[in-house]
C-alpha cells in the first residue's frame, strides 16, 4: 500500500488525485519542493539548528569562559528571553553563526552530522535524526517513485541540512536550498581551501526569497510544495498556481499528544492571518497531524497507532 | 569502445586512470564539474550568449530604433570596438541583460532555447546547438555511467544555459551553476510570478567565485573538473587537490583547422601566465584538440576524421 502512515481522508486523497492528474506530465515538470523545519522534521521546542548552535556555544564556553561576556552569547547561555528579544533574533543568529567562522565546509558538515545523529531531543528523548515525520518520508519516496525530482527549500542553514539530507531524506546536498554563509577562498599548502565567514550570502531563505531562490538555485518551477508556516506562503502559492495541476500541502501542528500544537501566525513574511485561514482562502490541502497521520515520527511503527 | 572520439594518448589515458582509481570511491564523492564556454561548446568568434544578446538587440531595434541612442547599444550595433572598450564589458553586458528586464523565467528560457537551436553560427554555418564538443559529451556520459554526478559551472548566465542543458548535455537545470540575475516576486491575477531584473544576484561566476558557488549551490566538493581558461583556474586547482584522487582537465584550443587556435592569458582572475604554463606548473592534464580529439563537434562522425 502506498502512504501507509496516511489515514484515509481529504489530505491523502488530494495527494493521490495530484499524482493521477500529473501522471502524463513531462518528467521535466515533475518538481516537488519541501520546507524542512516543521514540515519534514520537528521544530519544537526549538529549531534543531538553534539547539545545535547552543550546544556548540556551551562546548566552546568550557574552554573559553570569556565567550559569555559577548552580550548575545550571555543572553543565550542564561536563557534570558528578555535580553534575547532586546538584541533581536537576527543579531543573535549571526553571533551564533560566528562560532563556526573559519571552518571548512567539511569540518562544519562533520560537526552538524554528529549532532543531528547523536544529540538527544529534549522532549522526546530520542536522537534528533529520529524527529523526522514518517508520513513525509513516505510522500518523498512516492513522489520520486513517480518520476518527481524532490528538493528541500529551507529557511535554515543549507549546510546544516546538507550534512544529513541524503541519509534522512534521500535528497542530495545539491537538492537543498537554504540560507547560506559566504565563503572565503584561500590557497594553502595542500591546495585551495574554502573557509566559512560570518556573513550571509544572499538573503535569508524565507517568504518571497524562497521563490526567487528556487529559480536561482534550481531553475525549475515546482508543481508541488509542502510547508507549515508563514515563511512558506509564497512558495505554496507559487506551486499551487501552476496550470491548475499544482498541489500546495500545509502540515498542521494540531497534535499535542504525539507532537505539538501551534500555528504560524504569518509573522514577517506574509499577510497577518493564521496560516490555516490562509490555507482555506487559497485552497491549499491541509494535512492534520492528528487526523491524517497514523504515525508521526520515523522509526515508530505506524501500525501501533491506528 | 569508451570515448570513441578520443585518440590514444596521455589525455585519454589520464581519464581512464582517474576512473580506475575512483572506482571504489563512495558514490557521494563522485562529483564532476565542467566549465561551459570553450570547454563544452565553442566560444569563438564570440560567446554564444553574446551573439544571443546582440541578436535580441537587433530585433528590438527594428521596432524601437531609438534604442541605438543608448551608448552601450550603439557601440554594439556599430561593432565599434573602441567605444566598447571605453565603456567596459561589464557595463555593456549589464545593458544587454537589461533587454530582458521584466521577463519571466519561462519567457527567457523559451527565447534562449529558440536561439541556440535555430540561429546559425557565423563561421561554421550550423546551428549553435551543434557547436558542442563530441569528445566532451562522451566524457560526460562516461562519468555518469560510472556513478558520477555531473554539473556545469559556467561564467555565463545560468538561465541561458539551463534552457538547453538537458537536451545538449543531459544535465538538469538544477545542475547548472552560473552567473545569475536577481528576480522580483509579484502577485498577479493568475498567482505569483517572478520577473527578471537587471541586477546581478551574487558575483559573476568566474575565478574563485566558481569555487565558492560550487559549495553554495551544490554543497559538494568535485574530484574532477574540466575547464579551458583563466577563469577556471581556481576550480581546476580545487578539484585537483582532492586526496590525490582528483583530475583537472584543461581543453587546449590548438586546432585552427577544425576549431580555433587561442589561449587564455590569465586575465582578471588568476596569475598572469599563459594557461598552458599554469597547467604544467600544477600538473593538470591537457586535452589538445588537435592531438587528442579525432572529432570535434557533435553531429560530425568522428570516424571520418581519423
Coordinates of C-alpha atoms in Angstrom, one line a residue, chain B residues 7 42 44 121 123-125 131 133 252-262 288-291 293-297 300 304-306:
Chain B
X7 CA 42.7 9.3 -29.7
X42 CA 32.6 26.7 -28.8
X44 CA 34.6 31.8 -30.8
X121 CA 27.0 30.0 -36.1
X123 CA 31.8 30.7 -39.1
X124 CA 30.7 27.1 -39.1
X125 CA 27.3 27.6 -40.7
X131 CA 28.8 23.6 -31.7
X133 CA 32.3 19.1 -28.4
X252 CA 43.6 23.4 -25.3
X253 CA 42.3 25.3 -28.3
X254 CA 45.1 24.5 -30.7
X255 CA 43.2 23.4 -33.7
X256 CA 42.7 26.3 -36.2
X257 CA 41.6 23.8 -38.9
X258 CA 38.7 22.3 -37.1
X259 CA 38.0 24.8 -34.4
X260 CA 40.2 27.8 -33.4
X261 CA 43.6 28.5 -32.0
X262 CA 43.9 30.7 -28.9
X288 CA 44.8 19.0 -27.1
X289 CA 42.0 19.4 -29.6
X290 CA 44.4 18.8 -32.5
X291 CA 46.2 15.8 -31.0
X293 CA 40.3 14.5 -30.4
X294 CA 39.6 12.5 -33.6
X295 CA 36.3 14.5 -33.9
X296 CA 35.4 17.9 -32.5
X297 CA 31.8 18.8 -32.9
X300 CA 30.0 15.0 -37.2
X304 CA 35.6 10.4 -40.9
X305 CA 38.5 12.4 -39.3
X306 CA 41.0 9.9 -38.2

